[in-house]
mmCIF file of C-alpha atoms in Angstrom:
data_model
loop_
_atom_site.group_PDB
_atom_site.id
_atom_site.type_symbol
_atom_site.label_atom_id
_atom_site.label_comp_id
_atom_site.label_asym_id
_atom_site.label_seq_id
_atom_site.Cartn_x
_atom_site.Cartn_y
_atom_site.Cartn_z
ATOM 1 C CA MET A 3 -10.538 58.663 77.786
ATOM 2 C CA PRO A 4 -11.797 59.318 81.183
ATOM 3 C CA THR A 5 -10.704 62.466 82.848
ATOM 4 C CA ILE A 6 -10.842 63.471 86.653
ATOM 5 C CA VAL A 7 -11.439 67.191 87.040
ATOM 6 C CA VAL A 8 -10.169 68.952 90.288
ATOM 7 C CA ASP A 9 -11.553 72.362 90.954
ATOM 8 C CA VAL A 10 -9.685 74.547 93.317
ATOM 9 C CA MET A 11 -10.772 77.953 94.463
ATOM 10 C CA PRO A 12 -9.169 80.653 96.741
ATOM 11 C CA LYS A 13 -10.608 80.469 100.195
ATOM 12 C CA ALA A 14 -13.750 82.771 100.787
ATOM 13 C CA GLU A 15 -11.702 84.842 103.266
ATOM 14 C CA LEU A 16 -8.969 85.857 100.703
ATOM 15 C CA LEU A 17 -9.330 88.851 98.628
ATOM 16 C CA ASP A 18 -8.641 87.354 95.189
ATOM 17 C CA PRO A 19 -7.439 90.319 93.351
ATOM 18 C CA GLN A 20 -7.647 88.855 89.928
ATOM 19 C CA GLY A 21 -11.374 88.117 90.483
ATOM 20 C CA LYS A 22 -11.864 91.708 91.892
ATOM 21 C CA ALA A 23 -10.197 93.107 88.623
ATOM 22 C CA VAL A 24 -12.798 91.080 86.530
ATOM 23 C CA ALA A 25 -15.702 92.051 88.794
ATOM 24 C CA GLY A 26 -14.554 95.766 88.416
ATOM 25 C CA ALA A 27 -14.361 95.550 84.746
ATOM 26 C CA LEU A 28 -17.889 93.950 84.455
ATOM 27 C CA SER A 29 -19.188 96.964 86.666
ATOM 28 C CA ARG A 30 -17.374 99.509 84.357
ATOM 29 C CA LEU A 31 -19.247 97.752 81.383
ATOM 30 C CA GLY A 32 -22.485 98.462 83.126
ATOM 31 C CA GLU A 33 -23.081 94.743 83.888
ATOM 32 C CA ASN A 34 -24.833 94.693 87.299
ATOM 33 C CA ARG A 35 -26.123 91.230 87.232
ATOM 34 C CA PHE A 36 -23.096 89.757 88.703
ATOM 35 C CA SER A 37 -22.101 90.935 92.068
ATOM 36 C CA ASP A 38 -18.850 89.129 92.592
ATOM 37 C CA VAL A 39 -16.230 87.096 90.619
ATOM 38 C CA ARG A 40 -13.604 84.737 91.974
ATOM 39 C CA ILE A 41 -11.007 82.940 89.963
ATOM 40 C CA GLY A 42 -9.747 79.507 90.605
ATOM 41 C CA LYS A 43 -8.148 76.555 88.831
ATOM 42 C CA ARG A 44 -9.497 73.456 86.989
ATOM 43 C CA PHE A 45 -7.193 70.596 86.882
ATOM 44 C CA GLU A 46 -7.943 67.808 84.262
ATOM 45 C CA LEU A 47 -6.033 64.585 84.933
ATOM 46 C CA THR A 48 -6.173 62.085 81.991
ATOM 47 C CA VAL A 49 -6.698 58.538 83.345
ATOM 48 C CA GLU A 50 -5.036 55.547 81.741
ATOM 49 C CA GLY A 51 -7.733 52.910 81.594
ATOM 50 C CA GLU A 52 -10.885 52.734 83.848
ATOM 51 C CA VAL A 53 -11.542 55.118 86.800
ATOM 52 C CA ASP A 54 -11.969 52.903 89.907
ATOM 53 C CA GLU A 55 -12.459 53.825 93.398
ATOM 54 C CA ALA A 56 -8.792 53.732 94.168
ATOM 55 C CA THR A 57 -7.804 55.938 91.249
ATOM 56 C CA LEU A 58 -10.728 58.530 92.435
ATOM 57 C CA ALA A 59 -9.476 58.241 96.009
ATOM 58 C CA ARG A 60 -5.752 58.885 94.894
ATOM 59 C CA ALA A 61 -6.916 61.849 92.862
ATOM 60 C CA ARG A 62 -8.621 63.289 95.960
ATOM 61 C CA GLU A 63 -5.346 62.854 97.869
ATOM 62 C CA LEU A 64 -3.362 64.470 95.261
ATOM 63 C CA ALA A 65 -5.773 67.340 95.052
ATOM 64 C CA ASP A 66 -5.502 68.057 98.729
ATOM 65 C CA GLU A 67 -1.624 67.372 98.814
ATOM 66 C CA MET A 68 -0.341 68.513 95.658
ATOM 67 C CA LEU A 69 -2.764 70.443 93.472
ATOM 68 C CA SER A 70 -3.915 72.787 96.104
ATOM 69 C CA ASN A 71 -2.508 74.927 98.938
ATOM 70 C CA ALA A 72 -4.504 74.313 101.986
ATOM 71 C CA VAL A 73 -3.539 77.588 103.536
ATOM 72 C CA ILE A 74 -5.120 79.654 100.758
ATOM 73 C CA GLU A 75 -7.285 77.421 98.624
ATOM 74 C CA ASP A 76 -10.064 74.935 98.915
ATOM 75 C CA VAL A 77 -10.728 71.871 96.694
ATOM 76 C CA VAL A 78 -14.277 72.451 95.804
ATOM 77 C CA ASN A 79 -14.990 69.615 93.502
ATOM 78 C CA VAL A 80 -13.467 66.258 92.290
ATOM 79 C CA GLU A 81 -15.510 64.466 89.508
ATOM 80 C CA VAL A 82 -15.040 62.179 86.652
ATOM 81 C CA ILE A 83 -15.991 63.144 83.119
ATOM 82 C CA GLU A 84 -15.842 61.213 79.825
ATOM 83 C CA ARG A 85 -13.975 62.771 76.874
ATOM 84 C CA MET B 15 -26.909 82.779 96.108
ATOM 85 C CA PRO B 16 -26.747 81.249 92.620
ATOM 86 C CA THR B 17 -23.486 81.089 91.093
ATOM 87 C CA ILE B 18 -22.398 80.635 87.344
ATOM 88 C CA VAL B 19 -19.470 78.625 86.782
ATOM 89 C CA VAL B 20 -17.305 79.195 83.767
ATOM 90 C CA ASP B 21 -14.485 76.805 82.947
ATOM 91 C CA VAL B 22 -11.772 77.708 80.646
ATOM 92 C CA MET B 23 -9.097 75.336 79.426
ATOM 93 C CA PRO B 24 -5.804 75.903 77.205
ATOM 94 C CA LYS B 25 -6.627 74.578 73.792
ATOM 95 C CA ALA B 26 -5.664 70.883 73.162
ATOM 96 C CA GLU B 27 -2.914 71.798 70.631
ATOM 97 C CA LEU B 28 -1.103 74.181 73.068
ATOM 98 C CA LEU B 29 1.761 72.640 75.296
ATOM 99 C CA ASP B 30 0.506 73.930 78.736
ATOM 100 C CA PRO B 31 3.750 73.969 80.530
ATOM 101 C CA GLN B 32 2.116 74.293 84.098
ATOM 102 C CA GLY B 33 0.288 71.042 83.380
ATOM 103 C CA LYS B 34 3.414 69.290 82.080
ATOM 104 C CA ALA B 35 5.124 70.260 85.237
ATOM 105 C CA VAL B 36 2.380 68.632 87.320
ATOM 106 C CA ALA B 37 2.428 65.567 85.133
ATOM 107 C CA GLY B 38 6.139 65.396 85.440
ATOM 108 C CA ALA B 39 5.952 65.614 89.247
ATOM 109 C CA LEU B 40 3.431 62.909 89.413
ATOM 110 C CA SER B 41 5.554 60.574 87.303
ATOM 111 C CA ARG B 42 8.478 61.211 89.526
ATOM 112 C CA LEU B 43 6.260 60.269 92.500
ATOM 113 C CA GLY B 44 5.829 56.918 90.689
ATOM 114 C CA GLU B 45 2.117 57.964 90.097
ATOM 115 C CA ASN B 46 1.303 56.192 86.632
ATOM 116 C CA ARG B 47 -2.483 56.159 86.658
ATOM 117 C CA PHE B 48 -2.618 59.621 85.182
ATOM 118 C CA SER B 49 -1.021 60.063 81.772
ATOM 119 C CA ASP B 50 -1.687 63.774 81.347
ATOM 120 C CA VAL B 51 -2.437 66.905 83.411
ATOM 121 C CA ARG B 52 -3.850 70.239 81.937
ATOM 122 C CA ILE B 53 -4.485 73.210 83.901
ATOM 123 C CA GLY B 54 -7.199 75.896 83.232
ATOM 124 C CA LYS B 55 -9.188 78.335 85.123
ATOM 125 C CA ARG B 56 -12.541 78.250 86.916
ATOM 126 C CA PHE B 57 -14.453 81.499 87.143
ATOM 127 C CA GLU B 58 -17.328 81.769 89.648
ATOM 128 C CA LEU B 59 -19.731 84.632 88.980
ATOM 129 C CA THR B 60 -22.230 85.490 91.948
ATOM 130 C CA VAL B 61 -25.444 86.435 90.428
ATOM 131 C CA GLU B 62 -27.784 88.944 92.070
ATOM 132 C CA GLY B 63 -31.208 87.332 92.320
ATOM 133 C CA GLU B 64 -32.489 84.446 90.020
ATOM 134 C CA VAL B 65 -30.643 83.119 87.060
ATOM 135 C CA ASP B 66 -32.831 83.520 84.077
ATOM 136 C CA GLU B 67 -32.106 82.592 80.515
ATOM 137 C CA ALA B 68 -30.971 86.129 79.710
ATOM 138 C CA THR B 69 -28.542 86.147 82.599
ATOM 139 C CA LEU B 70 -27.044 82.795 81.411
ATOM 140 C CA ALA B 71 -26.797 83.946 77.818
ATOM 141 C CA ARG B 72 -24.913 87.027 79.003
ATOM 142 C CA ALA B 73 -22.652 84.896 81.058
ATOM 143 C CA ARG B 74 -21.818 82.915 77.958
ATOM 144 C CA GLU B 75 -21.221 85.873 75.888
ATOM 145 C CA LEU B 76 -18.800 87.192 78.759
ATOM 146 C CA ALA B 77 -17.082 83.918 78.834
ATOM 147 C CA ASP B 78 -16.257 84.049 75.286
ATOM 148 C CA GLU B 79 -15.317 87.663 74.861
ATOM 149 C CA MET B 80 -13.910 88.630 78.394
ATOM 150 C CA LEU B 81 -13.192 85.609 80.435
ATOM 151 C CA SER B 82 -11.224 83.681 77.859
ATOM 152 C CA ASN B 83 -8.861 84.443 74.847
ATOM 153 C CA ALA B 84 -10.075 82.465 71.976
ATOM 154 C CA VAL B 85 -6.643 82.305 70.412
ATOM 155 C CA ILE B 86 -5.274 79.867 73.159
ATOM 156 C CA GLU B 87 -8.269 78.912 75.243
ATOM 157 C CA ASP B 88 -11.588 77.144 74.984
ATOM 158 C CA VAL B 89 -14.770 77.738 77.232
ATOM 159 C CA VAL B 90 -15.420 74.067 78.106
ATOM 160 C CA ASN B 91 -18.265 74.646 80.498
ATOM 161 C CA VAL B 92 -20.947 77.204 81.625
ATOM 162 C CA GLU B 93 -23.275 76.007 84.302
ATOM 163 C CA VAL B 94 -25.338 77.258 87.258
ATOM 164 C CA ILE B 95 -24.705 75.966 90.825
ATOM 165 C CA GLU B 96 -26.545 76.796 94.130
ATOM 166 C CA ARG B 97 -24.344 78.120 97.121
#
């Protein structure tokens, strides 16, 4: 079944305390290869039937209007994967 | 700066009430192209310098051990993106 993946991340200018907590834990583990961690959301929308242009366009619309909050989040990726 | 993306999703056999809530909202909006919605997490790890094999291997390890809970979640994707 085709699936549309929508990735939403907190805006770059926001602090993202969850990500900071993970970055702090990594640093306490002595892990210095990763300088920053940010945590966002991944939505998987299962599509009934084929993914045509209209479905993908609708998914992009829903990503902007319903799956993300434009004040604090950016939609960074919308793509189709096969399952 | 290269970034390693780690995608974590709730296991297929789990209910995922957040996803169900979004799927229900879509259906109430009359949107019938999407039969299911699942919501997971997207981690972005900023890497200092180049991403070599060791760094990617370490990221996969951290994804399994620290960024996900194997009892309820699957790591579905670990990839490098350029920012």
